[in-house]
Amino acid sequence: MAVVYNPKENKWDVVAKELKMLLSCDYDSCMIDNVIYTYSGGSFRMLNWYDCVERSWGDLKGMKKLPELPKAYRGSLRLENCGGKIVLLWEENVRSICSMKEKMLWCAEVALERLNSREIYGKVKWCHVN
């Protein structure tokens, strides 16, 4: 059984049993308005969502302006709820001229729009690398 905490209502709720995999440490996720957003790295490297009320899955559409996300491995990408928007944080290893490894740190903000029970679109508001 998996549970989530709803700070607005100050209570814990049981979520679907099939979410055990989703909420495991191999996936990073965040919850916004009873919808869990998660990143499945694999070959497709896409953001997915699960509606806890409707008990339905979908792919987050409209993410074309986002740079290629990293392959999934623990801690490679973080999703955070920031005022109803998703903030993505990830790092990328790069080699410098001196052959020393350096990291580029990426941050992106994604606004969400739900058209119906089967479609949620993300619009990249900004993306920056440091």
PDB file of C-alpha atoms in Angstrom, residues 10-11 13-14 23-24 34 45 48 50 76-77 83 91 96 99 104-105 113 118 123-124 126:
ATOM      1  CA  ASN A  10      -3.626  17.979   6.595  1.00  0.00           C
ATOM      2  CA  LYS A  11      -4.334  14.306   5.962  1.00  0.00           C
ATOM      3  CA  ASP A  13      -4.539   9.332   1.586  1.00  0.00           C
ATOM      4  CA  VAL A  14      -4.079   5.811   0.247  1.00  0.00           C
ATOM      5  CA  LEU A  23       6.819   5.851  -5.886  1.00  0.00           C
ATOM      6  CA  SER A  24       9.927   3.690  -5.498  1.00  0.00           C
ATOM      7  CA  ASN A  34      -4.158  14.745  -7.140  1.00  0.00           C
ATOM      8  CA  ARG A  45      13.007   9.835 -21.569  1.00  0.00           C
ATOM      9  CA  ASN A  48       4.295  10.772 -17.371  1.00  0.00           C
ATOM     10  CA  TYR A  50      -1.047   9.363 -12.999  1.00  0.00           C
ATOM     11  CA  SER A  76      19.759  12.077 -12.080  1.00  0.00           C
ATOM     12  CA  LEU A  77      16.636  14.245 -12.265  1.00  0.00           C
ATOM     13  CA  GLY A  83       3.123  26.705  -7.066  1.00  0.00           C
ATOM     14  CA  GLU A  91      22.825  17.547 -14.193  1.00  0.00           C
ATOM     15  CA  SER A  96      36.471  20.287 -20.482  1.00  0.00           C
ATOM     16  CA  SER A  99      39.899  16.454 -19.560  1.00  0.00           C
ATOM     17  CA  MET A 104      26.283  21.452 -16.191  1.00  0.00           C
ATOM     18  CA  LEU A 105      23.289  22.041 -13.939  1.00  0.00           C
ATOM     19  CA  GLU A 113      -2.831  22.653 -18.600  1.00  0.00           C
ATOM     20  CA  ARG A 118      -6.952  11.999 -20.776  1.00  0.00           C
ATOM     21  CA  LYS A 123       4.497  24.277 -21.577  1.00  0.00           C
ATOM     22  CA  VAL A 124       8.150  25.062 -20.893  1.00  0.00           C
ATOM     23  CA  TRP A 126      11.898  28.768 -19.127  1.00  0.00           C
TER      24      TRP A 126
END
